[in-house]
Short mmCIF file of N, CA and C in Angstrom, two decimals:
data_model
loop_
_atom_site.label_atom_id
_atom_site.label_comp_id
_atom_site.label_asym_id
_atom_site.label_seq_id
_atom_site.Cartn_x
_atom_site.Cartn_y
_atom_site.Cartn_z
N UNK A 53 0.85 -1.17 0.00
CA UNK A 53 0.00 0.00 0.00
C UNK A 53 0.90 1.24 0.00
N UNK A 54 0.59 2.18 -0.90
CA UNK A 54 1.44 3.37 -0.97
C UNK A 54 1.10 4.34 0.17
N UNK A 55 1.94 5.34 0.32
CA UNK A 55 1.84 6.26 1.46
C UNK A 55 0.55 7.10 1.40
N UNK A 56 0.18 7.55 0.21
CA UNK A 56 -1.04 8.37 0.07
C UNK A 56 -2.28 7.58 0.47
N UNK A 57 -2.36 6.33 0.02
CA UNK A 57 -3.50 5.48 0.37
C UNK A 57 -3.57 5.26 1.88
N UNK A 58 -2.40 5.04 2.49
CA UNK A 58 -2.38 4.84 3.94
C UNK A 58 -2.86 6.08 4.68
N UNK A 59 -2.47 7.25 4.21
CA UNK A 59 -2.88 8.51 4.84
C UNK A 59 -4.41 8.67 4.74
N UNK A 60 -4.97 8.40 3.56
CA UNK A 60 -6.42 8.50 3.37
C UNK A 60 -7.14 7.51 4.28
N UNK A 61 -6.64 6.29 4.36
CA UNK A 61 -7.26 5.27 5.22
C UNK A 61 -7.22 5.68 6.69
N UNK A 62 -6.11 6.26 7.12
CA UNK A 62 -6.00 6.72 8.51
C UNK A 62 -7.03 7.82 8.77
N UNK A 63 -7.17 8.77 7.85
CA UNK A 63 -8.11 9.89 8.04
C UNK A 63 -9.55 9.40 8.09
N UNK A 64 -9.95 8.56 7.15
CA UNK A 64 -11.32 8.07 7.11
C UNK A 64 -11.61 7.18 8.32
N UNK A 65 -10.64 6.36 8.66
CA UNK A 65 -10.81 5.49 9.82
C UNK A 65 -10.98 6.30 11.10
N UNK A 66 -10.17 7.33 11.27
CA UNK A 66 -10.26 8.14 12.48
C UNK A 66 -11.57 8.92 12.55
N UNK A 67 -12.06 9.41 11.41
CA UNK A 67 -13.26 10.24 11.41
C UNK A 67 -14.54 9.42 11.52
N UNK A 68 -14.61 8.30 10.83
CA UNK A 68 -15.89 7.58 10.74
C UNK A 68 -15.87 6.23 11.43
N UNK A 69 -14.93 5.38 11.06
CA UNK A 69 -14.94 4.00 11.55
C UNK A 69 -14.65 3.94 13.04
N UNK A 70 -13.61 4.62 13.47
CA UNK A 70 -13.24 4.64 14.89
C UNK A 70 -13.53 6.01 15.48
N UNK A 71 -14.74 6.51 15.26
CA UNK A 71 -15.10 7.83 15.75
C UNK A 71 -14.82 7.93 17.24
N UNK A 72 -14.10 8.97 17.61
CA UNK A 72 -13.60 9.10 18.98
C UNK A 72 -14.73 9.14 20.01
N UNK A 73 -15.86 9.72 19.65
CA UNK A 73 -16.97 9.85 20.60
C UNK A 73 -17.88 8.63 20.54
N UNK A 74 -18.24 8.21 19.33
CA UNK A 74 -19.27 7.20 19.17
C UNK A 74 -18.75 5.77 19.16
N UNK A 75 -17.46 5.58 18.95
CA UNK A 75 -16.88 4.22 18.98
C UNK A 75 -15.96 4.02 20.18
N UNK A 76 -15.17 5.05 20.50
CA UNK A 76 -14.20 4.91 21.59
C UNK A 76 -14.70 5.53 22.89
N UNK A 77 -15.78 6.29 22.82
CA UNK A 77 -16.39 6.94 23.99
C UNK A 77 -15.42 7.85 24.73
N UNK A 78 -14.62 8.58 23.97
CA UNK A 78 -13.72 9.59 24.54
C UNK A 78 -14.29 10.97 24.20
N UNK A 79 -14.12 11.91 25.09
CA UNK A 79 -14.58 13.27 24.84
C UNK A 79 -16.08 13.46 25.03
N UNK A 80 -16.66 12.67 25.92
CA UNK A 80 -18.11 12.76 26.11
C UNK A 80 -18.55 14.04 26.84
N UNK A 81 -17.69 14.60 27.69
CA UNK A 81 -18.08 15.81 28.44
C UNK A 81 -18.46 16.95 27.50
N UNK A 82 -17.57 17.38 26.61
CA UNK A 82 -17.97 18.46 25.70
C UNK A 82 -19.02 18.00 24.69
N UNK A 83 -18.99 16.72 24.31
CA UNK A 83 -19.96 16.19 23.35
C UNK A 83 -21.39 16.37 23.88
N UNK A 84 -21.61 16.06 25.14
CA UNK A 84 -22.95 16.19 25.72
C UNK A 84 -23.23 17.61 26.21
N UNK A 85 -22.19 18.31 26.65
CA UNK A 85 -22.39 19.62 27.26
C UNK A 85 -22.55 20.76 26.28
N UNK A 86 -21.86 20.70 25.14
CA UNK A 86 -21.85 21.83 24.22
C UNK A 86 -22.77 21.60 23.03
N UNK A 87 -23.45 20.49 22.99
CA UNK A 87 -24.26 20.16 21.81
C UNK A 87 -25.70 20.64 21.90
N UNK A 88 -25.94 21.75 22.61
CA UNK A 88 -27.32 22.25 22.73
C UNK A 88 -27.75 23.03 21.51
N UNK A 89 -26.81 23.68 20.81
CA UNK A 89 -27.14 24.33 19.55
C UNK A 89 -25.97 24.18 18.58
N UNK A 90 -26.29 24.30 17.30
CA UNK A 90 -25.31 24.01 16.26
C UNK A 90 -24.16 25.01 16.28
N UNK A 91 -24.44 26.27 16.57
CA UNK A 91 -23.39 27.29 16.53
C UNK A 91 -22.29 27.00 17.56
N UNK A 92 -22.67 26.74 18.79
CA UNK A 92 -21.66 26.46 19.81
C UNK A 92 -20.99 25.11 19.55
N UNK A 93 -21.73 24.13 19.01
CA UNK A 93 -21.13 22.83 18.68
C UNK A 93 -20.09 22.98 17.59
N UNK A 94 -20.39 23.79 16.58
CA UNK A 94 -19.43 24.02 15.50
C UNK A 94 -18.20 24.76 16.03
N UNK A 95 -18.41 25.72 16.91
CA UNK A 95 -17.28 26.43 17.51
C UNK A 95 -16.39 25.51 18.31
N UNK A 96 -17.01 24.64 19.11
CA UNK A 96 -16.24 23.67 19.87
C UNK A 96 -15.51 22.73 18.93
N UNK A 97 -16.16 22.31 17.86
CA UNK A 97 -15.52 21.42 16.90
C UNK A 97 -14.29 22.05 16.27
N UNK A 98 -14.38 23.32 15.89
CA UNK A 98 -13.23 24.01 15.30
C UNK A 98 -12.10 24.13 16.32
N UNK A 99 -12.44 24.47 17.55
CA UNK A 99 -11.40 24.56 18.60
C UNK A 99 -10.74 23.21 18.82
N UNK A 100 -11.53 22.13 18.84
CA UNK A 100 -10.98 20.79 19.03
C UNK A 100 -10.11 20.38 17.84
N UNK A 101 -10.54 20.72 16.62
CA UNK A 101 -9.73 20.42 15.44
C UNK A 101 -8.36 21.08 15.56
N UNK A 102 -8.36 22.35 15.92
CA UNK A 102 -7.10 23.08 16.05
C UNK A 102 -6.21 22.46 17.14
N UNK A 103 -6.79 22.23 18.30
CA UNK A 103 -6.00 21.72 19.42
C UNK A 103 -5.47 20.31 19.13
N UNK A 104 -6.32 19.43 18.61
CA UNK A 104 -5.88 18.05 18.36
C UNK A 104 -4.84 18.02 17.24
N UNK A 105 -5.02 18.81 16.18
CA UNK A 105 -4.04 18.81 15.08
C UNK A 105 -2.67 19.29 15.57
N UNK A 106 -2.66 20.40 16.29
CA UNK A 106 -1.38 20.93 16.78
C UNK A 106 -0.78 20.03 17.84
N UNK A 107 -1.61 19.53 18.76
CA UNK A 107 -1.07 18.68 19.83
C UNK A 107 -0.56 17.36 19.27
N UNK A 108 -1.18 16.83 18.22
CA UNK A 108 -0.68 15.60 17.60
C UNK A 108 0.71 15.83 17.02
N UNK A 109 0.88 16.95 16.33
CA UNK A 109 2.18 17.26 15.73
C UNK A 109 3.24 17.48 16.80
N UNK A 110 2.91 18.32 17.78
CA UNK A 110 3.89 18.65 18.82
C UNK A 110 4.22 17.43 19.67
N UNK A 111 3.20 16.65 20.04
CA UNK A 111 3.45 15.46 20.85
C UNK A 111 4.30 14.45 20.10
N UNK A 112 4.06 14.28 18.80
CA UNK A 112 4.88 13.35 18.02
C UNK A 112 6.33 13.82 17.92
N UNK A 113 6.50 15.11 17.70
CA UNK A 113 7.86 15.66 17.64
C UNK A 113 8.60 15.49 18.96
N UNK A 114 7.92 15.81 20.05
CA UNK A 114 8.54 15.67 21.37
C UNK A 114 8.86 14.21 21.67
N UNK A 115 7.94 13.33 21.33
CA UNK A 115 8.17 11.90 21.59
C UNK A 115 9.35 11.38 20.78
N UNK A 116 9.38 11.73 19.49
CA UNK A 116 10.43 11.20 18.61
C UNK A 116 11.80 11.81 18.88
N UNK A 117 11.84 13.12 19.12
CA UNK A 117 13.14 13.80 19.19
C UNK A 117 13.61 14.11 20.61
N UNK A 118 12.76 13.93 21.61
CA UNK A 118 13.20 14.19 22.99
C UNK A 118 13.05 12.95 23.86
N UNK A 119 11.84 12.40 23.94
CA UNK A 119 11.60 11.30 24.87
C UNK A 119 12.35 10.02 24.47
N UNK A 120 12.31 9.65 23.20
CA UNK A 120 13.01 8.42 22.78
C UNK A 120 14.53 8.56 22.91
N UNK A 121 15.16 9.65 22.40
CA UNK A 121 16.62 9.76 22.55
C UNK A 121 17.08 9.78 24.01
N UNK A 122 16.28 10.39 24.89
CA UNK A 122 16.66 10.44 26.30
C UNK A 122 16.21 9.20 27.07
N UNK A 123 15.53 8.28 26.36
CA UNK A 123 15.06 7.03 26.96
C UNK A 123 14.11 7.29 28.15
N UNK A 124 13.23 8.27 27.97
CA UNK A 124 12.26 8.59 29.03
C UNK A 124 10.83 8.54 28.47
N UNK A 125 10.56 7.53 27.65
CA UNK A 125 9.24 7.37 27.06
C UNK A 125 8.15 7.23 28.11
N UNK A 126 8.50 6.77 29.29
CA UNK A 126 7.51 6.57 30.34
C UNK A 126 6.89 7.89 30.81
N UNK A 127 7.48 9.02 30.45
CA UNK A 127 6.93 10.33 30.82
C UNK A 127 5.96 10.88 29.77
N UNK A 128 5.61 10.06 28.77
CA UNK A 128 4.81 10.56 27.66
C UNK A 128 3.47 11.13 28.11
N UNK A 129 2.79 10.50 29.03
CA UNK A 129 1.47 10.99 29.44
C UNK A 129 1.58 12.37 30.09
N UNK A 130 2.54 12.55 30.96
CA UNK A 130 2.72 13.85 31.64
C UNK A 130 3.09 14.92 30.63
N UNK A 131 4.00 14.60 29.73
CA UNK A 131 4.44 15.57 28.72
C UNK A 131 3.28 15.94 27.80
N UNK A 132 2.51 14.95 27.37
CA UNK A 132 1.39 15.22 26.48
C UNK A 132 0.33 16.08 27.16
N UNK A 133 0.08 15.85 28.45
CA UNK A 133 -0.90 16.66 29.18
C UNK A 133 -0.43 18.12 29.24
N UNK A 134 0.86 18.33 29.49
CA UNK A 134 1.39 19.70 29.53
C UNK A 134 1.28 20.38 28.18
N UNK A 135 1.58 19.67 27.10
CA UNK A 135 1.46 20.23 25.75
C UNK A 135 0.02 20.62 25.46
N UNK A 136 -0.91 19.74 25.79
CA UNK A 136 -2.33 20.00 25.54
C UNK A 136 -2.81 21.19 26.36
N UNK A 137 -2.42 21.26 27.61
CA UNK A 137 -2.84 22.37 28.47
C UNK A 137 -2.34 23.71 27.91
N UNK A 138 -1.10 23.73 27.46
CA UNK A 138 -0.55 24.97 26.89
C UNK A 138 -1.29 25.37 25.61
N UNK A 139 -1.60 24.41 24.77
CA UNK A 139 -2.31 24.71 23.53
C UNK A 139 -3.73 25.21 23.80
N UNK A 140 -4.40 24.62 24.76
CA UNK A 140 -5.76 25.06 25.09
C UNK A 140 -5.74 26.49 25.63
N UNK A 141 -4.75 26.81 26.43
CA UNK A 141 -4.63 28.19 26.93
C UNK A 141 -4.43 29.16 25.77
N UNK A 142 -3.63 28.75 24.79
CA UNK A 142 -3.41 29.59 23.61
C UNK A 142 -4.72 29.79 22.85
N UNK A 143 -5.47 28.73 22.63
CA UNK A 143 -6.76 28.82 21.92
C UNK A 143 -7.73 29.71 22.69
N UNK A 144 -7.77 29.56 24.01
CA UNK A 144 -8.68 30.37 24.82
C UNK A 144 -8.31 31.85 24.72
N UNK A 145 -7.03 32.18 24.80
CA UNK A 145 -6.61 33.58 24.68
C UNK A 145 -6.94 34.12 23.29
N UNK A 146 -6.72 33.30 22.26
CA UNK A 146 -7.02 33.72 20.89
C UNK A 146 -8.51 34.01 20.73
N UNK A 147 -9.36 33.09 21.18
CA UNK A 147 -10.81 33.28 21.05
C UNK A 147 -11.30 34.48 21.85
N UNK A 148 -10.74 34.67 23.04
CA UNK A 148 -11.16 35.78 23.88
C UNK A 148 -10.84 37.11 23.21
N UNK A 149 -9.71 37.16 22.53
CA UNK A 149 -9.27 38.39 21.88
C UNK A 149 -9.96 38.60 20.52
N UNK A 150 -10.06 37.53 19.71
CA UNK A 150 -10.51 37.68 18.33
C UNK A 150 -12.01 37.40 18.13
N UNK A 151 -12.56 36.42 18.86
CA UNK A 151 -13.97 36.05 18.69
C UNK A 151 -14.62 35.96 20.07
N UNK A 152 -14.86 37.10 20.71
CA UNK A 152 -15.38 37.08 22.09
C UNK A 152 -16.76 36.44 22.22
N UNK A 153 -17.59 36.54 21.19
CA UNK A 153 -18.92 35.92 21.30
C UNK A 153 -18.81 34.41 21.37
N UNK A 154 -17.92 33.81 20.55
CA UNK A 154 -17.72 32.37 20.61
C UNK A 154 -17.09 31.97 21.94
N UNK A 155 -16.16 32.79 22.43
CA UNK A 155 -15.54 32.52 23.73
C UNK A 155 -16.59 32.50 24.83
N UNK A 156 -17.52 33.46 24.78
CA UNK A 156 -18.59 33.51 25.78
C UNK A 156 -19.56 32.34 25.62
N UNK A 157 -19.85 31.97 24.37
CA UNK A 157 -20.76 30.85 24.11
C UNK A 157 -20.19 29.54 24.65
N UNK A 158 -18.90 29.32 24.41
CA UNK A 158 -18.27 28.07 24.86
C UNK A 158 -18.12 28.06 26.38
N UNK A 159 -17.93 29.23 26.96
CA UNK A 159 -17.88 29.34 28.42
C UNK A 159 -16.92 28.38 29.07
N UNK A 160 -17.44 27.62 30.03
CA UNK A 160 -16.62 26.71 30.82
C UNK A 160 -16.14 25.50 30.00
N UNK A 161 -16.79 25.25 28.86
CA UNK A 161 -16.44 24.06 28.09
C UNK A 161 -15.12 24.20 27.34
N UNK A 162 -14.66 25.43 27.09
CA UNK A 162 -13.37 25.60 26.43
C UNK A 162 -12.23 25.09 27.30
N UNK A 163 -12.17 25.43 28.58
CA UNK A 163 -11.12 24.82 29.41
C UNK A 163 -11.27 23.31 29.54
N UNK A 164 -12.49 22.79 29.28
CA UNK A 164 -12.68 21.35 29.33
C UNK A 164 -11.86 20.62 28.26
N UNK A 165 -11.47 21.34 27.19
CA UNK A 165 -10.64 20.70 26.17
C UNK A 165 -9.34 20.22 26.81
N UNK A 166 -8.87 20.94 27.81
CA UNK A 166 -7.64 20.53 28.51
C UNK A 166 -7.81 19.15 29.10
N UNK A 167 -8.97 18.89 29.67
CA UNK A 167 -9.21 17.59 30.29
C UNK A 167 -9.99 16.66 29.37
N UNK A 168 -10.18 17.07 28.11
CA UNK A 168 -10.88 16.23 27.15
C UNK A 168 -9.99 15.02 26.85
N UNK A 169 -10.45 13.89 27.27
CA UNK A 169 -9.65 12.68 27.12
C UNK A 169 -9.44 12.31 25.66
N UNK A 170 -10.25 12.86 24.75
CA UNK A 170 -10.06 12.58 23.33
C UNK A 170 -8.74 13.16 22.84
N UNK A 171 -8.39 14.34 23.31
CA UNK A 171 -7.14 14.98 22.88
C UNK A 171 -5.94 14.16 23.35
N UNK A 172 -5.96 13.78 24.60
CA UNK A 172 -4.87 12.95 25.12
C UNK A 172 -4.89 11.56 24.49
N UNK A 173 -6.08 11.03 24.28
CA UNK A 173 -6.20 9.70 23.66
C UNK A 173 -5.60 9.65 22.28
N UNK A 174 -5.78 10.71 21.49
CA UNK A 174 -5.20 10.75 20.15
C UNK A 174 -3.67 10.76 20.23
N UNK A 175 -3.13 11.57 21.11
CA UNK A 175 -1.67 11.63 21.24
C UNK A 175 -1.10 10.27 21.67
N UNK A 176 -1.76 9.62 22.60
CA UNK A 176 -1.29 8.30 23.05
C UNK A 176 -1.49 7.23 21.98
N UNK A 177 -2.60 7.28 21.24
CA UNK A 177 -2.82 6.33 20.16
C UNK A 177 -1.80 6.48 19.05
N UNK A 178 -1.41 7.72 18.77
CA UNK A 178 -0.38 7.94 17.74
C UNK A 178 0.92 7.26 18.10
N UNK A 179 1.28 7.32 19.37
CA UNK A 179 2.51 6.66 19.83
C UNK A 179 2.34 5.15 19.81
N UNK A 180 1.20 4.68 20.30
CA UNK A 180 0.94 3.24 20.37
C UNK A 180 0.90 2.60 18.98
N UNK A 181 0.31 3.32 18.02
CA UNK A 181 0.20 2.79 16.65
C UNK A 181 1.45 3.03 15.82
N UNK A 182 2.48 3.63 16.41
CA UNK A 182 3.78 3.89 15.76
C UNK A 182 3.61 4.71 14.49
N UNK A 183 2.77 5.74 14.55
CA UNK A 183 2.57 6.61 13.41
C UNK A 183 3.76 7.55 13.24
N UNK A 184 4.05 7.89 11.99
CA UNK A 184 5.05 8.92 11.71
C UNK A 184 4.43 10.27 12.10
N UNK A 185 5.22 11.33 11.98
CA UNK A 185 4.71 12.64 12.35
C UNK A 185 3.55 13.04 11.43
N UNK A 186 3.69 12.80 10.13
CA UNK A 186 2.61 13.12 9.19
C UNK A 186 1.36 12.27 9.48
N UNK A 187 1.55 10.99 9.71
CA UNK A 187 0.42 10.12 10.04
C UNK A 187 -0.25 10.53 11.34
N UNK A 188 0.54 10.98 12.31
CA UNK A 188 -0.02 11.46 13.57
C UNK A 188 -0.90 12.69 13.36
N UNK A 189 -0.43 13.60 12.53
CA UNK A 189 -1.21 14.81 12.25
C UNK A 189 -2.51 14.44 11.53
N UNK A 190 -2.41 13.55 10.54
CA UNK A 190 -3.61 13.12 9.79
C UNK A 190 -4.58 12.40 10.72
N UNK A 191 -4.07 11.53 11.59
CA UNK A 191 -4.93 10.85 12.56
C UNK A 191 -5.59 11.85 13.50
N UNK A 192 -4.84 12.84 13.95
CA UNK A 192 -5.39 13.86 14.82
C UNK A 192 -6.48 14.68 14.15
N UNK A 193 -6.22 15.12 12.92
CA UNK A 193 -7.22 15.91 12.19
C UNK A 193 -8.45 15.05 11.89
N UNK A 194 -8.24 13.81 11.48
CA UNK A 194 -9.36 12.91 11.21
C UNK A 194 -10.20 12.67 12.45
N UNK A 195 -9.55 12.46 13.58
CA UNK A 195 -10.26 12.26 14.84
C UNK A 195 -11.06 13.51 15.21
N UNK A 196 -10.44 14.67 15.07
CA UNK A 196 -11.12 15.92 15.41
C UNK A 196 -12.29 16.20 14.47
N UNK A 197 -12.13 15.87 13.19
CA UNK A 197 -13.23 16.04 12.24
C UNK A 197 -14.37 15.08 12.61
N UNK A 198 -14.03 13.86 13.01
CA UNK A 198 -15.05 12.92 13.46
C UNK A 198 -15.79 13.43 14.69
N UNK A 199 -15.05 14.01 15.63
CA UNK A 199 -15.66 14.62 16.81
C UNK A 199 -16.61 15.73 16.40
N UNK A 200 -16.16 16.58 15.46
CA UNK A 200 -16.97 17.70 15.01
C UNK A 200 -18.23 17.22 14.30
N UNK A 201 -18.10 16.21 13.46
CA UNK A 201 -19.27 15.64 12.79
C UNK A 201 -20.28 15.16 13.82
N UNK A 202 -19.81 14.41 14.79
CA UNK A 202 -20.70 13.83 15.80
C UNK A 202 -21.38 14.92 16.63
N UNK A 203 -20.63 15.92 17.06
CA UNK A 203 -21.22 16.95 17.93
C UNK A 203 -22.21 17.83 17.17
N UNK A 204 -21.93 18.09 15.89
CA UNK A 204 -22.86 18.90 15.09
C UNK A 204 -24.14 18.11 14.80
N UNK A 205 -24.01 16.83 14.50
CA UNK A 205 -25.21 16.01 14.29
C UNK A 205 -26.06 15.98 15.55
N UNK A 206 -25.43 15.75 16.70
CA UNK A 206 -26.18 15.72 17.95
C UNK A 206 -26.82 17.07 18.24
N UNK A 207 -26.10 18.16 17.98
CA UNK A 207 -26.66 19.49 18.22
C UNK A 207 -27.88 19.73 17.33
N UNK A 208 -27.80 19.32 16.08
CA UNK A 208 -28.95 19.47 15.18
C UNK A 208 -30.14 18.67 15.65
N UNK A 209 -29.88 17.45 16.11
CA UNK A 209 -30.97 16.62 16.63
C UNK A 209 -31.57 17.20 17.90
N UNK A 210 -30.70 17.75 18.76
CA UNK A 210 -31.21 18.35 20.01
C UNK A 210 -32.06 19.58 19.73
N UNK A 211 -31.67 20.37 18.71
CA UNK A 211 -32.49 21.52 18.35
C UNK A 211 -33.86 21.08 17.85
N UNK A 212 -33.90 20.00 17.08
CA UNK A 212 -35.17 19.47 16.57
C UNK A 212 -36.00 18.87 17.70
N UNK A 213 -35.35 18.27 18.70
CA UNK A 213 -36.08 17.65 19.80
C UNK A 213 -36.83 18.66 20.66
N UNK A 214 -36.38 19.92 20.66
CA UNK A 214 -37.06 20.93 21.45
C UNK A 214 -38.50 21.15 20.99
N UNK A 215 -38.77 20.87 19.71
CA UNK A 215 -40.11 21.06 19.14
C UNK A 215 -40.99 19.82 19.29
N UNK A 216 -40.44 18.75 19.81
CA UNK A 216 -41.19 17.49 19.90
C UNK A 216 -41.81 17.32 21.29
N UNK A 217 -42.83 16.48 21.32
CA UNK A 217 -43.49 16.15 22.58
C UNK A 217 -42.83 14.88 23.12
N UNK A 218 -41.92 15.05 24.06
CA UNK A 218 -41.15 13.93 24.62
C UNK A 218 -41.77 13.55 25.96
N UNK A 219 -41.97 12.24 26.21
CA UNK A 219 -42.52 11.82 27.52
C UNK A 219 -41.65 12.34 28.67
N UNK A 220 -42.29 12.67 29.76
CA UNK A 220 -41.62 13.30 30.90
C UNK A 220 -40.39 12.52 31.38
N UNK A 221 -40.44 11.18 31.51
CA UNK A 221 -39.24 10.49 32.01
C UNK A 221 -38.03 10.59 31.07
N UNK A 222 -38.28 10.91 29.79
CA UNK A 222 -37.18 10.99 28.83
C UNK A 222 -36.71 12.41 28.57
N UNK A 223 -37.37 13.40 29.13
CA UNK A 223 -36.98 14.78 28.88
C UNK A 223 -35.62 15.09 29.48
N UNK A 224 -34.89 15.97 28.79
CA UNK A 224 -33.57 16.37 29.26
C UNK A 224 -32.49 15.40 28.82
N UNK A 225 -31.61 15.05 29.73
CA UNK A 225 -30.45 14.22 29.41
C UNK A 225 -30.81 12.78 28.99
N UNK A 226 -31.87 12.15 29.53
CA UNK A 226 -32.16 10.79 29.07
C UNK A 226 -32.37 10.68 27.56
N UNK A 227 -33.09 11.61 26.96
CA UNK A 227 -33.33 11.55 25.51
C UNK A 227 -32.04 11.85 24.75
N UNK A 228 -31.19 12.71 25.32
CA UNK A 228 -29.90 13.01 24.67
C UNK A 228 -29.02 11.77 24.67
N UNK A 229 -28.96 11.06 25.80
CA UNK A 229 -28.15 9.84 25.87
C UNK A 229 -28.70 8.76 24.95
N UNK A 230 -30.01 8.66 24.87
CA UNK A 230 -30.63 7.70 23.96
C UNK A 230 -30.29 8.04 22.51
N UNK A 231 -30.35 9.31 22.18
CA UNK A 231 -30.01 9.76 20.83
C UNK A 231 -28.54 9.48 20.52
N UNK A 232 -27.66 9.76 21.47
CA UNK A 232 -26.23 9.48 21.26
C UNK A 232 -25.99 7.98 21.07
N UNK A 233 -26.71 7.16 21.81
CA UNK A 233 -26.60 5.71 21.64
C UNK A 233 -27.05 5.26 20.26
N UNK A 234 -28.13 5.84 19.77
CA UNK A 234 -28.60 5.51 18.43
C UNK A 234 -27.61 6.00 17.37
N UNK A 235 -26.99 7.14 17.61
CA UNK A 235 -25.96 7.62 16.69
C UNK A 235 -24.77 6.66 16.66
N UNK A 236 -24.40 6.15 17.84
CA UNK A 236 -23.28 5.19 17.91
C UNK A 236 -23.61 3.93 17.12
N UNK A 237 -24.85 3.47 17.23
CA UNK A 237 -25.27 2.29 16.47
C UNK A 237 -25.21 2.59 14.97
N UNK A 238 -25.65 3.78 14.58
CA UNK A 238 -25.61 4.16 13.17
C UNK A 238 -24.17 4.21 12.66
N UNK A 239 -23.25 4.75 13.47
CA UNK A 239 -21.85 4.83 13.06
C UNK A 239 -21.19 3.46 13.00
N UNK A 240 -21.77 2.47 13.66
CA UNK A 240 -21.24 1.11 13.54
C UNK A 240 -21.35 0.59 12.11
N UNK A 241 -22.23 1.20 11.33
CA UNK A 241 -22.36 0.85 9.92
C UNK A 241 -21.11 1.11 9.12
N UNK A 242 -20.26 2.00 9.61
CA UNK A 242 -19.00 2.29 8.92
C UNK A 242 -17.91 1.25 9.22
N UNK A 243 -18.17 0.33 10.15
CA UNK A 243 -17.12 -0.58 10.61
C UNK A 243 -16.53 -1.47 9.52
N UNK A 244 -17.29 -1.79 8.50
CA UNK A 244 -16.75 -2.62 7.42
C UNK A 244 -16.18 -1.81 6.27
N UNK A 245 -16.12 -0.50 6.43
CA UNK A 245 -15.69 0.40 5.36
C UNK A 245 -14.21 0.25 5.03
N UNK A 246 -13.39 0.03 6.04
CA UNK A 246 -11.93 0.03 5.84
C UNK A 246 -11.33 -1.23 6.37
N UNK A 247 -10.46 -1.81 5.59
CA UNK A 247 -9.66 -2.95 6.01
C UNK A 247 -8.19 -2.56 5.86
N UNK A 248 -7.50 -2.45 6.99
CA UNK A 248 -6.09 -2.04 6.92
C UNK A 248 -5.17 -3.23 7.10
#
């Protein structure tokens, strides 16, 4: 298999087949918390795309050129958490300065990206799967795009659910969790799409 085909397979696999939220169940806090309307879900998705893409690149570079040569690979989790925290602070400062309405809309959920296990999970999966730096970036972007697809779909469904007559026991979070479960089942349809 040539390099271009492998890159495409990694991207599609990360976005659809192994969707970080619906298949791996990582990043559920912002997925459930920010998906009340499409605008804030899209904003969160863009922020996550930026953070995961940059953190994948930086984490791969640090792992390959610092941790492995110094034989301190066991510190990868701590180092990756520090990289992610720094990047999220950068994104928060950027949004506060350049797009204050989106910063206000995201509110407390923007700092949640720091503790979003999807971001750390991607960095650790890149190391575990022995991806090159380019493959790590593609996997990160694919994963973030998959997260964005899932959160925007859920936000659209939640906006439509506001107009429906939902039985009292299912109102609020129960119907959201049921909807997310049905989305996960639907995304299982992609499981036979790629054979690596």
